[in-house]
Amino acid sequence: MESGQAGINPELLLSYDFPETTYSYTERDAALYALGVGACGKDAVDAAELKYIFHQDGQQFVKVLPTFASLLSVACVPGLPELPGLKFDLRLLLHGQQYIEIYRPFLPNGCILSKTSIIGLHDKGKAAVLELETLSSDKESGQPLCMNRLTLFIRGVGGFSRSGHRYSYSKYQNNPVTAALLNRLSGDYNPLHCDPSAAKLAGFSGPILPGLCVLGFAVRAIIRCLCKGDPDMVKSVSARFLLHVFPGETLITEMWLDGLRVVYQVKVKERNEAAVLAGQVDLNRLPSHL
């Protein structure tokens, strides 16, 4: 990708660390949003929708629509054409998909901290698909509020793959809080995975997750992200167990598609370390959507 030209440098783009952003809003902002999406549009005193605009006990009691959360995911979009490794005309950007998880209702006013990361990048030939995830929390309490996943279709920047197969990158998170105990019921009765005293004798601060359990999470993520949920596409699986994982840590599965082979690695979000698991999955056919 030459300077000034539209295009993508995937390694440079994926290494970009989005800055944390702050979004403050008031009861007025929440009410304006509700009006903007049609609340009370047919009946100004509609009892079912007036609660988003007005409350008889004061505006501090108005309700906030769940989709208000989507505003937190679009704040980064205007600056995308200037990200390192990404250059395009904003007019060629299409919003493909949106996924929102709400962890607790929005207050009528507040200050929210958000952190965005790239969780997917796919070469579609003449276009590219960029997937962003934004995690948001209340600034004062630190409590999680919501998560947005935004899928963007960018025309005119495809064709950045460097091999005969189209570039595809995905990152998928899991939270195996009780995975070690549940996995034990499948036949792995090693006390290292459930008994704190046994784990300490082995040099760990607590029970660790079975390596095969981590592998199961990784392959499930690959099936979901690259195989459209079809497990029959998997031909073979190989793995190298590199580091331990504690129950409750967040697993991040990163994967790259090279022909019929998926090269993957699993990292722990809470620890700034190398991969805890790495390997490859061979498929018996190429996914149609790729």
PDB file of N, CA and C in Angstrom, residues 77-119:
ATOM      1  N   VAL A  77     -15.730   5.670  13.898  1.00  0.00           N
ATOM      2  CA  VAL A  77     -15.844   5.476  12.452  1.00  0.00           C
ATOM      3  C   VAL A  77     -15.275   6.636  11.640  1.00  0.00           C
ATOM      4  N   PRO A  78     -15.567   7.912  11.974  1.00  0.00           N
ATOM      5  CA  PRO A  78     -15.028   9.002  11.146  1.00  0.00           C
ATOM      6  C   PRO A  78     -13.509   8.998  11.027  1.00  0.00           C
ATOM      7  N   GLY A  79     -12.805   8.491  12.028  1.00  0.00           N
ATOM      8  CA  GLY A  79     -11.344   8.493  11.985  1.00  0.00           C
ATOM      9  C   GLY A  79     -10.718   7.257  11.371  1.00  0.00           C
ATOM     10  N   LEU A  80     -11.542   6.289  10.959  1.00  0.00           N
ATOM     11  CA  LEU A  80     -11.000   5.040  10.425  1.00  0.00           C
ATOM     12  C   LEU A  80     -10.118   5.226   9.187  1.00  0.00           C
ATOM     13  N   PRO A  81     -10.468   6.134   8.253  1.00  0.00           N
ATOM     14  CA  PRO A  81      -9.632   6.251   7.046  1.00  0.00           C
ATOM     15  C   PRO A  81      -8.204   6.690   7.316  1.00  0.00           C
ATOM     16  N   GLU A  82      -7.927   7.190   8.509  1.00  0.00           N
ATOM     17  CA  GLU A  82      -6.584   7.655   8.818  1.00  0.00           C
ATOM     18  C   GLU A  82      -5.825   6.720   9.756  1.00  0.00           C
ATOM     19  N   LEU A  83      -6.373   5.539  10.046  1.00  0.00           N
ATOM     20  CA  LEU A  83      -5.672   4.594  10.907  1.00  0.00           C
ATOM     21  C   LEU A  83      -4.415   4.083  10.207  1.00  0.00           C
ATOM     22  N   PRO A  84      -3.363   3.766  10.967  1.00  0.00           N
ATOM     23  CA  PRO A  84      -2.173   3.159  10.361  1.00  0.00           C
ATOM     24  C   PRO A  84      -2.543   1.860   9.648  1.00  0.00           C
ATOM     25  N   GLY A  85      -2.169   1.751   8.396  1.00  0.00           N
ATOM     26  CA  GLY A  85      -2.452   0.544   7.632  1.00  0.00           C
ATOM     27  C   GLY A  85      -3.808   0.518   6.970  1.00  0.00           C
ATOM     28  N   LEU A  86      -4.555   1.615   7.050  1.00  0.00           N
ATOM     29  CA  LEU A  86      -5.897   1.656   6.448  1.00  0.00           C
ATOM     30  C   LEU A  86      -6.122   3.024   5.805  1.00  0.00           C
ATOM     31  N   LYS A  87      -6.396   3.010   4.514  1.00  0.00           N
ATOM     32  CA  LYS A  87      -6.660   4.250   3.791  1.00  0.00           C
ATOM     33  C   LYS A  87      -7.813   4.008   2.833  1.00  0.00           C
ATOM     34  N   PHE A  88      -8.907   4.785   2.961  1.00  0.00           N
ATOM     35  CA  PHE A  88     -10.047   4.609   2.070  1.00  0.00           C
ATOM     36  C   PHE A  88     -10.908   5.858   2.086  1.00  0.00           C
ATOM     37  N   ASP A  89     -11.807   5.924   1.127  1.00  0.00           N
ATOM     38  CA  ASP A  89     -12.772   7.014   1.012  1.00  0.00           C
ATOM     39  C   ASP A  89     -13.974   6.677   1.889  1.00  0.00           C
ATOM     40  N   LEU A  90     -14.264   7.512   2.865  1.00  0.00           N
ATOM     41  CA  LEU A  90     -15.344   7.241   3.813  1.00  0.00           C
ATOM     42  C   LEU A  90     -16.686   7.070   3.108  1.00  0.00           C
ATOM     43  N   ARG A  91     -16.822   7.633   1.923  1.00  0.00           N
ATOM     44  CA  ARG A  91     -18.074   7.496   1.168  1.00  0.00           C
ATOM     45  C   ARG A  91     -18.289   6.076   0.653  1.00  0.00           C
ATOM     46  N   LEU A  92     -17.240   5.264   0.652  1.00  0.00           N
ATOM     47  CA  LEU A  92     -17.337   3.882   0.179  1.00  0.00           C
ATOM     48  C   LEU A  92     -17.548   2.890   1.323  1.00  0.00           C
ATOM     49  N   LEU A  93     -17.857   3.411   2.507  1.00  0.00           N
ATOM     50  CA  LEU A  93     -18.060   2.577   3.690  1.00  0.00           C
ATOM     51  C   LEU A  93     -19.538   2.227   3.852  1.00  0.00           C
ATOM     52  N   LEU A  94     -19.814   0.932   4.057  1.00  0.00           N
ATOM     53  CA  LEU A  94     -21.178   0.476   4.315  1.00  0.00           C
ATOM     54  C   LEU A  94     -21.213  -0.236   5.667  1.00  0.00           C
ATOM     55  N   HIS A  95     -22.296   0.005   6.410  1.00  0.00           N
ATOM     56  CA  HIS A  95     -22.491  -0.648   7.711  1.00  0.00           C
ATOM     57  C   HIS A  95     -23.172  -1.991   7.458  1.00  0.00           C
ATOM     58  N   GLY A  96     -22.437  -3.086   7.699  1.00  0.00           N
ATOM     59  CA  GLY A  96     -22.963  -4.400   7.370  1.00  0.00           C
ATOM     60  C   GLY A  96     -23.770  -5.057   8.474  1.00  0.00           C
ATOM     61  N   GLN A  97     -23.230  -5.083   9.699  1.00  0.00           N
ATOM     62  CA  GLN A  97     -23.910  -5.750  10.807  1.00  0.00           C
ATOM     63  C   GLN A  97     -23.647  -5.003  12.106  1.00  0.00           C
ATOM     64  N   GLN A  98     -24.548  -5.202  13.053  1.00  0.00           N
ATOM     65  CA  GLN A  98     -24.379  -4.642  14.396  1.00  0.00           C
ATOM     66  C   GLN A  98     -24.868  -5.671  15.413  1.00  0.00           C
ATOM     67  N   TYR A  99     -24.064  -5.905  16.438  1.00  0.00           N
ATOM     68  CA  TYR A  99     -24.460  -6.788  17.529  1.00  0.00           C
ATOM     69  C   TYR A  99     -24.241  -6.042  18.835  1.00  0.00           C
ATOM     70  N   ILE A 100     -25.248  -6.067  19.722  1.00  0.00           N
ATOM     71  CA  ILE A 100     -25.174  -5.333  20.980  1.00  0.00           C
ATOM     72  C   ILE A 100     -25.515  -6.265  22.136  1.00  0.00           C
ATOM     73  N   GLU A 101     -24.686  -6.269  23.173  1.00  0.00           N
ATOM     74  CA  GLU A 101     -24.998  -6.946  24.426  1.00  0.00           C
ATOM     75  C   GLU A 101     -25.141  -5.888  25.516  1.00  0.00           C
ATOM     76  N   ILE A 102     -26.248  -5.944  26.257  1.00  0.00           N
ATOM     77  CA  ILE A 102     -26.503  -5.001  27.341  1.00  0.00           C
ATOM     78  C   ILE A 102     -26.286  -5.724  28.665  1.00  0.00           C
ATOM     79  N   TYR A 103     -25.369  -5.220  29.487  1.00  0.00           N
ATOM     80  CA  TYR A 103     -25.061  -5.855  30.760  1.00  0.00           C
ATOM     81  C   TYR A 103     -25.861  -5.267  31.922  1.00  0.00           C
ATOM     82  N   ARG A 104     -26.284  -4.010  31.768  1.00  0.00           N
ATOM     83  CA  ARG A 104     -27.142  -3.380  32.776  1.00  0.00           C
ATOM     84  C   ARG A 104     -27.826  -2.187  32.116  1.00  0.00           C
ATOM     85  N   PRO A 105     -29.032  -1.819  32.571  1.00  0.00           N
ATOM     86  CA  PRO A 105     -29.746  -0.695  31.941  1.00  0.00           C
ATOM     87  C   PRO A 105     -28.950   0.602  32.046  1.00  0.00           C
ATOM     88  N   PHE A 106     -29.076   1.443  31.038  1.00  0.00           N
ATOM     89  CA  PHE A 106     -28.431   2.746  31.053  1.00  0.00           C
ATOM     90  C   PHE A 106     -29.167   3.679  32.011  1.00  0.00           C
ATOM     91  N   LEU A 107     -28.395   4.437  32.776  1.00  0.00           N
ATOM     92  CA  LEU A 107     -28.979   5.479  33.610  1.00  0.00           C
ATOM     93  C   LEU A 107     -29.384   6.649  32.717  1.00  0.00           C
ATOM     94  N   PRO A 108     -30.269   7.539  33.192  1.00  0.00           N
ATOM     95  CA  PRO A 108     -30.692   8.677  32.375  1.00  0.00           C
ATOM     96  C   PRO A 108     -29.551   9.633  32.024  1.00  0.00           C
ATOM     97  N   ASN A 109     -28.468   9.594  32.804  1.00  0.00           N
ATOM     98  CA  ASN A 109     -27.300  10.415  32.496  1.00  0.00           C
ATOM     99  C   ASN A 109     -26.062   9.674  32.985  1.00  0.00           C
ATOM    100  N   GLY A 110     -24.924  10.023  32.447  1.00  0.00           N
ATOM    101  CA  GLY A 110     -23.723   9.333  32.887  1.00  0.00           C
ATOM    102  C   GLY A 110     -22.507   9.667  32.062  1.00  0.00           C
ATOM    103  N   CYS A 111     -21.397   9.072  32.446  1.00  0.00           N
ATOM    104  CA  CYS A 111     -20.136   9.210  31.728  1.00  0.00           C
ATOM    105  C   CYS A 111     -19.599   7.800  31.489  1.00  0.00           C
ATOM    106  N   ILE A 112     -19.316   7.473  30.236  1.00  0.00           N
ATOM    107  CA  ILE A 112     -18.985   6.105  29.849  1.00  0.00           C
ATOM    108  C   ILE A 112     -17.593   6.045  29.231  1.00  0.00           C
ATOM    109  N   LEU A 113     -16.828   5.059  29.669  1.00  0.00           N
ATOM    110  CA  LEU A 113     -15.521   4.780  29.080  1.00  0.00           C
ATOM    111  C   LEU A 113     -15.656   3.632  28.080  1.00  0.00           C
ATOM    112  N   SER A 114     -15.065   3.785  26.916  1.00  0.00           N
ATOM    113  CA  SER A 114     -15.156   2.744  25.887  1.00  0.00           C
ATOM    114  C   SER A 114     -13.784   2.450  25.314  1.00  0.00           C
ATOM    115  N   LYS A 115     -13.578   1.174  24.986  1.00  0.00           N
ATOM    116  CA  LYS A 115     -12.332   0.728  24.372  1.00  0.00           C
ATOM    117  C   LYS A 115     -12.665  -0.127  23.156  1.00  0.00           C
ATOM    118  N   THR A 116     -12.163   0.262  22.008  1.00  0.00           N
ATOM    119  CA  THR A 116     -12.442  -0.434  20.746  1.00  0.00           C
ATOM    120  C   THR A 116     -11.230  -1.256  20.327  1.00  0.00           C
ATOM    121  N   SER A 117     -11.486  -2.399  19.720  1.00  0.00           N
ATOM    122  CA  SER A 117     -10.415  -3.234  19.177  1.00  0.00           C
ATOM    123  C   SER A 117     -10.901  -3.878  17.886  1.00  0.00           C
ATOM    124  N   ILE A 118      -9.954  -4.264  17.046  1.00  0.00           N
ATOM    125  CA  ILE A 118     -10.270  -4.949  15.792  1.00  0.00           C
ATOM    126  C   ILE A 118     -10.363  -6.437  16.066  1.00  0.00           C
ATOM    127  N   ILE A 119     -11.499  -7.046  15.747  1.00  0.00           N
ATOM    128  CA  ILE A 119     -11.680  -8.476  15.986  1.00  0.00           C
ATOM    129  C   ILE A 119     -11.833  -9.266  14.687  1.00  0.00           C
TER     130      ILE A 119
END
